[in-house]
Each structure stands twice: as structure tokens, then as C-alpha cells.
PDB file of C-alpha atoms in Angstrom:
ATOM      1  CA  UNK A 241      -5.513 -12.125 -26.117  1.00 55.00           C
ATOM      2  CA  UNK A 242      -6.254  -9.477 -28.717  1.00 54.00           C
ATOM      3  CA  UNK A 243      -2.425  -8.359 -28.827  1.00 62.00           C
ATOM      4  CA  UNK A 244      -1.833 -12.157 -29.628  1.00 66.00           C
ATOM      5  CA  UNK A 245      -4.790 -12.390 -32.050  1.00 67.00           C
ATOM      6  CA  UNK A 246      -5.813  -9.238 -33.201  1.00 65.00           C
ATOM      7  CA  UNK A 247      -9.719 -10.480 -33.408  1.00 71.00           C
ATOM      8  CA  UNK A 248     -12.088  -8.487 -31.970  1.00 72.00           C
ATOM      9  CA  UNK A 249     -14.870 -10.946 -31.205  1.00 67.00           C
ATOM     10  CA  UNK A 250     -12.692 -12.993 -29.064  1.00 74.00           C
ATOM     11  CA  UNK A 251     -12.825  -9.987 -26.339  1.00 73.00           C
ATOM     12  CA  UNK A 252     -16.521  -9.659 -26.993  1.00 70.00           C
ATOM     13  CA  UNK A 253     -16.842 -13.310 -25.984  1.00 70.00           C
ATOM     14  CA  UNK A 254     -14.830 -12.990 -22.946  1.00 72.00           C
ATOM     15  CA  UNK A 255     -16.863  -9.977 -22.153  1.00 70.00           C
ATOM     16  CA  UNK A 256     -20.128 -11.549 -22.253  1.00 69.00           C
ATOM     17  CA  UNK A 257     -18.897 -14.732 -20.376  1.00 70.00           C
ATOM     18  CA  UNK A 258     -18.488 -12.262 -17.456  1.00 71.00           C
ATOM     19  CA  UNK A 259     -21.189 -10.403 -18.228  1.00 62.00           C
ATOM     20  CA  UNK A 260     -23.383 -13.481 -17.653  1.00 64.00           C
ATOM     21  CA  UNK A 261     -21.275 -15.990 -15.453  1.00 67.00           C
ATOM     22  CA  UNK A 262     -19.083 -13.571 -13.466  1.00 71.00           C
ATOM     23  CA  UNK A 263     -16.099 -15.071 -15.102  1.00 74.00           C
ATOM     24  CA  UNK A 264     -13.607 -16.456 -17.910  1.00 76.00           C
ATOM     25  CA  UNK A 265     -10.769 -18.107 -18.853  1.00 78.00           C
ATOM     26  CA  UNK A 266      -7.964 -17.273 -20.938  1.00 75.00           C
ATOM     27  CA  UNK A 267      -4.452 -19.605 -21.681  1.00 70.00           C
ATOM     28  CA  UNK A 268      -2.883 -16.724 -20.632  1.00 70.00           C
ATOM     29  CA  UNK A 269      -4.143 -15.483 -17.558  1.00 70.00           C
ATOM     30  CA  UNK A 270      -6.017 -18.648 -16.121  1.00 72.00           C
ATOM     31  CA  UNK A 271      -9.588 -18.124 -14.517  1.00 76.00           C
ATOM     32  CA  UNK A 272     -10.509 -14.405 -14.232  1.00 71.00           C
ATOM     33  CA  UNK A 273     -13.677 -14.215 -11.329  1.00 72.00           C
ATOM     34  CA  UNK A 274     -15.790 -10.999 -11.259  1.00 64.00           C
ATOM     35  CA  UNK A 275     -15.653 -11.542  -7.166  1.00 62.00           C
ATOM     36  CA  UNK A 276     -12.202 -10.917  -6.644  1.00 60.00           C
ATOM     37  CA  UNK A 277     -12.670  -7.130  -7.440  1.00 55.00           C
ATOM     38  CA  UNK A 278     -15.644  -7.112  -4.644  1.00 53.00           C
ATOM     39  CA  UNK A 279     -14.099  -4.396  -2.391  1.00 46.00           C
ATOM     40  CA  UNK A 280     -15.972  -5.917   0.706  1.00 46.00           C
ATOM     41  CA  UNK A 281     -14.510  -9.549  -0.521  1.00 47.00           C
ATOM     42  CA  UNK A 282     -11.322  -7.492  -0.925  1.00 46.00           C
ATOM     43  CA  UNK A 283     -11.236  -6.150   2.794  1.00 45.00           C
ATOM     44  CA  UNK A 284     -11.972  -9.192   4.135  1.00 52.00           C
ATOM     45  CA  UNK A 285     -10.012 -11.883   2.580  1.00 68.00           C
ATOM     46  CA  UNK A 286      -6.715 -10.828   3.940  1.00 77.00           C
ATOM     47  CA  UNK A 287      -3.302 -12.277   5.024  1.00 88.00           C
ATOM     48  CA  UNK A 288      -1.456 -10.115   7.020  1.00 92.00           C
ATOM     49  CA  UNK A 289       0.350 -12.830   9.144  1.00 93.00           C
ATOM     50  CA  UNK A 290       1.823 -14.436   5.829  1.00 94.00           C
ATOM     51  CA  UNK A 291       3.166 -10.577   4.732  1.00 95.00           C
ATOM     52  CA  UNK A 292       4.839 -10.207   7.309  1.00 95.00           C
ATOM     53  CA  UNK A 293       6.276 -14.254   8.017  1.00 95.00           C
ATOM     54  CA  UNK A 294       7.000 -13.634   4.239  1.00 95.00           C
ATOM     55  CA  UNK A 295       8.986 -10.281   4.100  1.00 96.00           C
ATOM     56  CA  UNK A 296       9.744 -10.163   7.988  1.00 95.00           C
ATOM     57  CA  UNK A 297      11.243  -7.002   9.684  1.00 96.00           C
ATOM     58  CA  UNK A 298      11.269  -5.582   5.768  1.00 97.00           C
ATOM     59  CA  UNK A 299       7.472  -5.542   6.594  1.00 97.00           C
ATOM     60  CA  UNK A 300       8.112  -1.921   8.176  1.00 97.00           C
ATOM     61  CA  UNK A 301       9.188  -0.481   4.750  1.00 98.00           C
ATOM     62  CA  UNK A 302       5.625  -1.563   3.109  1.00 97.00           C
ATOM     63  CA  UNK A 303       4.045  -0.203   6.599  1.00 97.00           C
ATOM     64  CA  UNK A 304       5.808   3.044   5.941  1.00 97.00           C
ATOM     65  CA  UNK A 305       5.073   3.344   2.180  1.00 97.00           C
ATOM     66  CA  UNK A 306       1.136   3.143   2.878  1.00 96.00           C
ATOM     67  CA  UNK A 307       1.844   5.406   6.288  1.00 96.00           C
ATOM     68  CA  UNK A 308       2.946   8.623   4.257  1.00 96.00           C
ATOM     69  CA  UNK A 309       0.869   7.503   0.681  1.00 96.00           C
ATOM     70  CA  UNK A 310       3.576   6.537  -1.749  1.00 97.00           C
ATOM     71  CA  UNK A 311       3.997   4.704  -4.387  1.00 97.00           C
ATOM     72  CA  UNK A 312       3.871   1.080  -4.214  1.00 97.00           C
ATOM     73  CA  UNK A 313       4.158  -1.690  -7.063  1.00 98.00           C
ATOM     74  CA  UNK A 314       3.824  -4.759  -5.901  1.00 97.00           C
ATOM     75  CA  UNK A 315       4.790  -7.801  -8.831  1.00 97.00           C
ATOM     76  CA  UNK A 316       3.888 -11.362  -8.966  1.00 96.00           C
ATOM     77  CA  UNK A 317       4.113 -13.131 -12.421  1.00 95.00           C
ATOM     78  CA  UNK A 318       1.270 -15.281 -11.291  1.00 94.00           C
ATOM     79  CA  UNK A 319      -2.032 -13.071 -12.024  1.00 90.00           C
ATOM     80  CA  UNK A 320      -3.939 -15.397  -9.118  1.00 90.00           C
ATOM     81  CA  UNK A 321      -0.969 -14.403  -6.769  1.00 93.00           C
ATOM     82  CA  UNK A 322      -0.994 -11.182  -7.416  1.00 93.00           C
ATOM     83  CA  UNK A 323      -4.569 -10.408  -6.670  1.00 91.00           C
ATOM     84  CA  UNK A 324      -3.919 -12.747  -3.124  1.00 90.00           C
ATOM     85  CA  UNK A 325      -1.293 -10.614  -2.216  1.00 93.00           C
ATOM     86  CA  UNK A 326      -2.342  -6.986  -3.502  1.00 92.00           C
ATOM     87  CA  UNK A 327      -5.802  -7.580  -1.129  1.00 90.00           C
ATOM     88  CA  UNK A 328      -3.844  -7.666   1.667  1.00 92.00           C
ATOM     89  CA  UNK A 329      -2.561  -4.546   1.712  1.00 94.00           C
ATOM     90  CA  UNK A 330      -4.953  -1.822   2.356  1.00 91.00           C
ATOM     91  CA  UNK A 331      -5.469  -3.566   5.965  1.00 91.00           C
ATOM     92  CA  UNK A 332      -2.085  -2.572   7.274  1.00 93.00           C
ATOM     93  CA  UNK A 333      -3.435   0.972   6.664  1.00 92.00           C
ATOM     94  CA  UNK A 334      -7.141   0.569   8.570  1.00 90.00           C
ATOM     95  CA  UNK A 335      -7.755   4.118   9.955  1.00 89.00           C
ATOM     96  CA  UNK A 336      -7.864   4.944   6.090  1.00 88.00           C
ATOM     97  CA  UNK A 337      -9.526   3.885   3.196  1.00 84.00           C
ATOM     98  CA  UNK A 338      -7.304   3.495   0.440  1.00 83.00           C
ATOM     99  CA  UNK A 339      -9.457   0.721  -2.192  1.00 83.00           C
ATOM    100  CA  UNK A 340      -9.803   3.813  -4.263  1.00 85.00           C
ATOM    101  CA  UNK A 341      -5.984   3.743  -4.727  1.00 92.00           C
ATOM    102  CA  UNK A 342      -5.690   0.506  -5.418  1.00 93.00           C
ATOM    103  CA  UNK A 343      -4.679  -1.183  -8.644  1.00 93.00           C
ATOM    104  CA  UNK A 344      -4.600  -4.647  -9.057  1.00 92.00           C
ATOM    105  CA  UNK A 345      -3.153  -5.211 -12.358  1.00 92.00           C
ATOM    106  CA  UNK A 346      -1.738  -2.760 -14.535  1.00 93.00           C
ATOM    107  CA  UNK A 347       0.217  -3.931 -17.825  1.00 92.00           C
ATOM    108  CA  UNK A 348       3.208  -1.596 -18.869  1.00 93.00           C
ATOM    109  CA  UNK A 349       2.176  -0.339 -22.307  1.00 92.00           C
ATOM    110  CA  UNK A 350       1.354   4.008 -22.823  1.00 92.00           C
ATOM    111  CA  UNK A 351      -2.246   4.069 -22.125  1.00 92.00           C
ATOM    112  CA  UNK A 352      -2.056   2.260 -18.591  1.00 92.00           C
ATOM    113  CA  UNK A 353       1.227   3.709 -17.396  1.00 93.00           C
ATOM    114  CA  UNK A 354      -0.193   7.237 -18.505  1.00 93.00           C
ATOM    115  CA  UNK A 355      -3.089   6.528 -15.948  1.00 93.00           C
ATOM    116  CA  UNK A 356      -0.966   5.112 -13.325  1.00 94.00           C
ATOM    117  CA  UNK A 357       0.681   8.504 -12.979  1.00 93.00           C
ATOM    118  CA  UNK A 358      -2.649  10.616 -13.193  1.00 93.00           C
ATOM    119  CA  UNK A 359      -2.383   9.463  -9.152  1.00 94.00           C
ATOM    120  CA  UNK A 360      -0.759  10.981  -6.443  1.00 94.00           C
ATOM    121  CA  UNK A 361       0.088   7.493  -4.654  1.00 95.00           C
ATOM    122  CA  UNK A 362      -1.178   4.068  -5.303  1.00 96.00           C
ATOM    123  CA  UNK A 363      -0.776   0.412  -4.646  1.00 96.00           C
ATOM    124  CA  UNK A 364      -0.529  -1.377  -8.065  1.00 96.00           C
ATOM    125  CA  UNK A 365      -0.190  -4.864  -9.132  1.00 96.00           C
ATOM    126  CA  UNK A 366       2.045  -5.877 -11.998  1.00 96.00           C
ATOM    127  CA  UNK A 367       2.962  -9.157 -13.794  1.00 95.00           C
ATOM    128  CA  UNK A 368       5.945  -7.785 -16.035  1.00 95.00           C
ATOM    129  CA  UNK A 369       9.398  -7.735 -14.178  1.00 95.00           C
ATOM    130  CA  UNK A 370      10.211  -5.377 -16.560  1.00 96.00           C
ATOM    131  CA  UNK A 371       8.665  -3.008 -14.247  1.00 96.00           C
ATOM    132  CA  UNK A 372      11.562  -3.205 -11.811  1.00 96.00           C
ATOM    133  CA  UNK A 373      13.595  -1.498 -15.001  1.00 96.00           C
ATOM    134  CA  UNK A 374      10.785   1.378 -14.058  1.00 96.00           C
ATOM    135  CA  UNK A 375      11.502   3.054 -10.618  1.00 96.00           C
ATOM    136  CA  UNK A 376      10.097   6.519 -12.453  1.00 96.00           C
ATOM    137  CA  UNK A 377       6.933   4.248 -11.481  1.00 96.00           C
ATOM    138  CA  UNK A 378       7.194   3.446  -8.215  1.00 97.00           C
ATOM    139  CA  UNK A 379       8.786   4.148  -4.309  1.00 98.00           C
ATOM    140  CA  UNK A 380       8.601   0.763  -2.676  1.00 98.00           C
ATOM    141  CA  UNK A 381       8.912  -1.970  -5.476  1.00 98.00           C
ATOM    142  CA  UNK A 382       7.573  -5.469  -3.553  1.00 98.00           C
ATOM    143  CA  UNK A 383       8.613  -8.459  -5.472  1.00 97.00           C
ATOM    144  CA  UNK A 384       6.447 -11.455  -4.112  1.00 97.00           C
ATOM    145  CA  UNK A 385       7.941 -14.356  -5.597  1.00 96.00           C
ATOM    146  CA  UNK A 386      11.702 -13.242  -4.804  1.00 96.00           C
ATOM    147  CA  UNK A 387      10.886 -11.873  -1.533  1.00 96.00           C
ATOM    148  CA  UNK A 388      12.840  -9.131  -2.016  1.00 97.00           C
ATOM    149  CA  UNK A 389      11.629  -5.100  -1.554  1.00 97.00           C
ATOM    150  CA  UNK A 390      13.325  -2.383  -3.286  1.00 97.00           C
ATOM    151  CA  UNK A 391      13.475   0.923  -2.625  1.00 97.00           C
ATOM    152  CA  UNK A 392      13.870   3.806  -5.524  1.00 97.00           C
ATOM    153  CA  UNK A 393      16.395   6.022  -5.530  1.00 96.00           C
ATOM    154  CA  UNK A 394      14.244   9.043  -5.355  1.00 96.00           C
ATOM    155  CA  UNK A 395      12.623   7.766  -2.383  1.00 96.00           C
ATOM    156  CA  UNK A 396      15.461   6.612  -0.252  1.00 95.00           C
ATOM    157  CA  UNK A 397      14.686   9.697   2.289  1.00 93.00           C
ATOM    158  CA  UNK A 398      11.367   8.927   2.970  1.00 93.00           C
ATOM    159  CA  UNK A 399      12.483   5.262   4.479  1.00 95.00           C
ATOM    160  CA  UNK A 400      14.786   5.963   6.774  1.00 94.00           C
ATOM    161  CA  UNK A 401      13.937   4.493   9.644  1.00 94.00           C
ATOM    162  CA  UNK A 402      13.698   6.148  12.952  1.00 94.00           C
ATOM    163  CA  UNK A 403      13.514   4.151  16.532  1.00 94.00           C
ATOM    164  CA  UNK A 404       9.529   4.409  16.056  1.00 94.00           C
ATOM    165  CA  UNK A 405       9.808   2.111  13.099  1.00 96.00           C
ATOM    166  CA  UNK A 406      12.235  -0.260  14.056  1.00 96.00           C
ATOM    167  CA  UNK A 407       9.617  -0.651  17.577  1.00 96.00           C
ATOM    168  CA  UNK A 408       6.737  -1.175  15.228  1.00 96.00           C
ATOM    169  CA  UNK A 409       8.668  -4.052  12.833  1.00 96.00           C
ATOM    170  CA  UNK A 410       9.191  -5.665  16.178  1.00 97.00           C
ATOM    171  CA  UNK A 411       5.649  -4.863  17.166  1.00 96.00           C
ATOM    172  CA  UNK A 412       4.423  -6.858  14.186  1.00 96.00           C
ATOM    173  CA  UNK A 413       7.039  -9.424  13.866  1.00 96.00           C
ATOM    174  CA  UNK A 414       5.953 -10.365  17.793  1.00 96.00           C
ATOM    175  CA  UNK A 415       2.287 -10.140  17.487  1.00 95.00           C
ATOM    176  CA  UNK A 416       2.475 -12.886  14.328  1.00 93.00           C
ATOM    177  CA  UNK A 417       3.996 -15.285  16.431  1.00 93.00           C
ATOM    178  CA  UNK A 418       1.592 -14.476  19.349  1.00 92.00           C
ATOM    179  CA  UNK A 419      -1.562 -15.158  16.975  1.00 90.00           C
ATOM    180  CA  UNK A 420      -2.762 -15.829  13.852  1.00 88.00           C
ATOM    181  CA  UNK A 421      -6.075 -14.400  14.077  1.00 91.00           C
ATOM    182  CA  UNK A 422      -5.551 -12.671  11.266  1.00 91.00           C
ATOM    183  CA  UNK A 423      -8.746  -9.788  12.677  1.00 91.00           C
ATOM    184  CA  UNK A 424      -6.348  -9.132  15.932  1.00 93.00           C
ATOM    185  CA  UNK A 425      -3.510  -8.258  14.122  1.00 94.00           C
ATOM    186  CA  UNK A 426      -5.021  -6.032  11.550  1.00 93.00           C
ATOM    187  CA  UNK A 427      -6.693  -4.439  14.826  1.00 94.00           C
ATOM    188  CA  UNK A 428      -3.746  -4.467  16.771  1.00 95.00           C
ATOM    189  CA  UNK A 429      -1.697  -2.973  13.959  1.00 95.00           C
ATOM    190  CA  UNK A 430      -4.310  -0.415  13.956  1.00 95.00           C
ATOM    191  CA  UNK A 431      -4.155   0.682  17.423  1.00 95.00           C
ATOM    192  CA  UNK A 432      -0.578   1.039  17.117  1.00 95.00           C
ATOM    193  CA  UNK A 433      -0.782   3.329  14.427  1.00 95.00           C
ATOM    194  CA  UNK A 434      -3.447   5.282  15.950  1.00 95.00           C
ATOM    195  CA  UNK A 435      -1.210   5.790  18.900  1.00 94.00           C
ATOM    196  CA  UNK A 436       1.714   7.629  16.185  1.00 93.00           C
ATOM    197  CA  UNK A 437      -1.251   9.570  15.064  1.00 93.00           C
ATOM    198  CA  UNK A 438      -2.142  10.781  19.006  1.00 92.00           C
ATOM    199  CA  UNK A 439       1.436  11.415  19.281  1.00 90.00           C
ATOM    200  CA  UNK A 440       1.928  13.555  16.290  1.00 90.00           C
ATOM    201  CA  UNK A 441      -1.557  15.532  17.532  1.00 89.00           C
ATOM    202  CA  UNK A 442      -0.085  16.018  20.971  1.00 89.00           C
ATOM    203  CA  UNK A 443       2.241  18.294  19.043  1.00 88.00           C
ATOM    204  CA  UNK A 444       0.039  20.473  18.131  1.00 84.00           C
ATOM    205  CA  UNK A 445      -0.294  23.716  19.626  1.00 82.00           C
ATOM    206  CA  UNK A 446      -3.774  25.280  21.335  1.00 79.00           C
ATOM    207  CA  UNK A 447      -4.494  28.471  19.423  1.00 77.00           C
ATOM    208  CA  UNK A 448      -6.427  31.699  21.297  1.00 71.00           C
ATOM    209  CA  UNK A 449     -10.154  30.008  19.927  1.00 74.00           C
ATOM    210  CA  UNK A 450      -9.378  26.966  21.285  1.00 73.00           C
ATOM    211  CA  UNK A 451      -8.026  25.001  18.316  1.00 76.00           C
ATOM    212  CA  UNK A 452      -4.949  22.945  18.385  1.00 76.00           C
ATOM    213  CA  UNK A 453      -3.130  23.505  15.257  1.00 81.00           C
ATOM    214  CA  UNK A 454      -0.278  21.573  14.003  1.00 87.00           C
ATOM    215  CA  UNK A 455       2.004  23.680  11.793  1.00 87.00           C
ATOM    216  CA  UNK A 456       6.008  22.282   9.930  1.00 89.00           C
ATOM    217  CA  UNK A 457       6.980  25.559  12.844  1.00 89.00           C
ATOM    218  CA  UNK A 458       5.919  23.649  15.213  1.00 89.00           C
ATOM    219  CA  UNK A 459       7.442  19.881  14.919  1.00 91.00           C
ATOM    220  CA  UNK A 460      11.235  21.455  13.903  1.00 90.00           C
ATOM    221  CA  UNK A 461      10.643  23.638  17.011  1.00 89.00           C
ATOM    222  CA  UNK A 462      10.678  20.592  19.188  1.00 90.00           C
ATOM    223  CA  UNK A 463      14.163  19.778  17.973  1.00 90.00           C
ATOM    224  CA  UNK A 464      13.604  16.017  16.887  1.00 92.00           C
ATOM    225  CA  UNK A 465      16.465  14.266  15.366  1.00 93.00           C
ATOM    226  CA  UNK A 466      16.289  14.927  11.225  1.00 93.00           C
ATOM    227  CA  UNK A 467      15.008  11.444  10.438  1.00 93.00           C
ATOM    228  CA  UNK A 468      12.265  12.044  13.152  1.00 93.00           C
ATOM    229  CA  UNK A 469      11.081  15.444  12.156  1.00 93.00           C
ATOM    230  CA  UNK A 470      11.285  14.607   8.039  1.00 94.00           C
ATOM    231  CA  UNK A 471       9.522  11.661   9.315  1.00 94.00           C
ATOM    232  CA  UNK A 472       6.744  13.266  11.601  1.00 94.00           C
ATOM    233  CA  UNK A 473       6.208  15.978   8.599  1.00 93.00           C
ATOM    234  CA  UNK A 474       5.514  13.579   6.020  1.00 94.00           C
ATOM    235  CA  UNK A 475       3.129  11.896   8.070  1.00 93.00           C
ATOM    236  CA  UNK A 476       1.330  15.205   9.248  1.00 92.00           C
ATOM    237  CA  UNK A 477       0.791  16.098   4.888  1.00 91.00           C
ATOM    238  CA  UNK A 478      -0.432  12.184   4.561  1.00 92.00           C
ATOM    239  CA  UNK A 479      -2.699  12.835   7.126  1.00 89.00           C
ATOM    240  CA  UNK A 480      -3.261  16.674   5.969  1.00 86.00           C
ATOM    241  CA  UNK A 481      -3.074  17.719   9.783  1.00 85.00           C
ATOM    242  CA  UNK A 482      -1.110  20.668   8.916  1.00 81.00           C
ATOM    243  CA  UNK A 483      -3.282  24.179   9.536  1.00 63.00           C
ATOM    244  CA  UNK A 484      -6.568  21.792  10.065  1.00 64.00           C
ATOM    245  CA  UNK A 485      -8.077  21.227  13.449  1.00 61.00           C
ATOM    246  CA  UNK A 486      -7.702  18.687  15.318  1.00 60.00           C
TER     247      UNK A 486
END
């Protein structure tokens, strides 16, 4: 609104409208309500079943993206959609908390973009399609309306997918039409990936004290094929298993 007007007092008023009421509205951007930012309104009001009905087996590549924290922009030129969808993603990931890493809406002008990239990995909402022109901004680009998910360039080696991903696209795609109790599947997808992260421990080797360390030595030693082992070490830094107990 102040880009279109350049008055001051018309952000003030917006300001104090949430300030007392808990929300707004602007021509531009519809009803804005304090309560969708609630992070335990966030964690609950989730859709995974319509993620993955929406972007089907292509689910895995979003699964993988929050697996080994990269970079995800996820676009929806409805500001209401976007915040639906963007809430649903840190539930694929529930062993970890990752609200602190999440963006809803970020618009593509210096200031914001400079901030974007002051973090290491994110999930960040965007309603200008002129942020697929941006893959210096993102890994996994997930456009809602189009249904479509791209991959950057740059990123291309981190999603290939090994026989452990194409079981857990399956996995999910199965378990949506089984239920749609939308707590079983976030729970279910959760004890599937805490059954990669068991596996990946088992690796780990018992030291003289005791401690089983896990070491980059120690998963190429077990002669995986490439895509496994670049796989299995990019999960052991997102986890930061390497030379920590387990």
C-alpha cells in the first residue's frame, strides 16, 4: 500500500487495526489475521494428504529438500493460499523443529531478499512469479497453483533419488489413500523417517570409550552406490551426526 501511495499514515492505520483487532484489510492483499502467524495454530492446521494428492510421487522431492535443510520457495499468487499451503510444511519434517526457518511471505525487493540469504536453509513463501527468474534464491522451487516443482540447477545433485526415496514416495502416496487422518500420516511419515535416521546411526562405529561415532570415513567405507553415500552424507551434516555421539 505505501509503494502504491506513498502516505505514511495509511500503514499506521493498518498497524493499529492489528494492534487492536488482530487484523486488516487491504485491496491488495485481502484480510490479513494476526492468528495465522500463531506457530501452535501453524503446527496444527495442516494438510498433508492434499500435498501429496496435489504434487503426488513429486512429493519425495519436497520430503528431501526439508530432509537435508535446503532451500525451499514455495509461490502462490493468492496471499490466503500461500499461508494454507506454507503451514503445511514443517510437519513432513516432525523429528525437527523448523518454524524458526520458516517464511511465509517474502516480497522480492533488496532489503527482504538480503535477509532471505542471511539463512542457511529456509522455507519461504512468495507471491511474485518473478521469483522463478531467481534460482540464486532457492533449491526446490514449489509452484502451488501450476502444480509443478522445479529443481535449480545448482541443486540437481542433492535430488537424486536413491531406492530409499522412491520406497518412501510410495510410502506416502499409499498411506493417503489408506487414511485421511491427517495426525496418522504426519505420525506415520515420522516413523518412517526416524527409521532412515536409525539406519544412518547403525553406521556408526563404537569407539574404545564406548561412543559410536559416525565419521564421512566411515559411510564411503561401506561402499554404497554414489547417490546413496552423497545421499547418507548430506543427511548425517543436516542432522550434524558427524564426530557427535550418538
Amino acid at each position: 500500500m505505501y509503494c502504491k501511495t506513498g502516505n505514511p499514515v495509511e500503514i499506521l492505520k493498518l498497524y493499529l487495526s492489528v494492534f487492536t483487532n488482530g487484523s486488516c484489510t487491504t485491496e491488495e492483499n485481502g484480510i490479513y489475521n494476526s492468528d495465522d502467524y500463531n506457530l501452535s495454530h501453524l503446527n496444527s492446521d495442516t494438510n498433508i494428504r492434499d500435498l501429496i494428492k496435489t504434487f503426488e510421487l513429486e512429493t519425495i522431492l519436497i520430503y528431501n529438500a526439508l530432509l537435508l535443510k535446503r532451500r525451499i520457495v514455495v509461490y502462490h499468487h493468492s496471499l490466503e493460499q500461500l499461508f494454507k499451503w506454507i503451514r503445511t510444511f514443517p510437519a513432513l519434517m516432525k523429528h525437527r523443529d523448523v518454524t524458526d526457518n520458516l517464511i511465509p511471505w517474502i516480497d522480492l525487493n533488496a532489503d527482504e531478499i538480503q535477509d532471505l540469504k542471511s539463512y542457511a536453509y529456509y522455507i519461504a513463501g512468495c507471491r511474485d512469479s518473478a521469483v522463478a527468474l531467481k534460482p540464486e534464491l532457492y533449491d526446490l522451487l514449489v509452484n502451488i497453483p501450476a502444480r509443478e516443482i522445479t529443481i535449480a540447477p545448482h541443486a540437481k545433485e542433492s535430488f537424486i533419488m536413491t531406492k530409499t526415496h522412491k520406497e518412501i514416495a510410495l510410502f506416502m502416496i499409499q498411506l493417503c489413500e489408506k487414511t485421511s487422518n491427517e495426525s496418522q500420516i504426519t505420525n506415520e511419515i515420522a516413523d518412517k523417517t526416524q527409521d532412515l535416521l536409525n539406519q544412518l546411526k547403525n553406521i556408526a562405529t563404537v569407539e574404545d570409550s564406548g561412543k559410536k561415532i559416525l565419521t564421512v570415513k566411515t559411510i564411503r567405507n561401506r561402499s554404497f552406490p554414489i547417490a546413496v553415500e552423497n545421499f547418507l552424507v548430506n543427511l548425517a551434516n543436516a542432522e550434524q551426526f558427524f564426530n557427535n555421539s550418538l
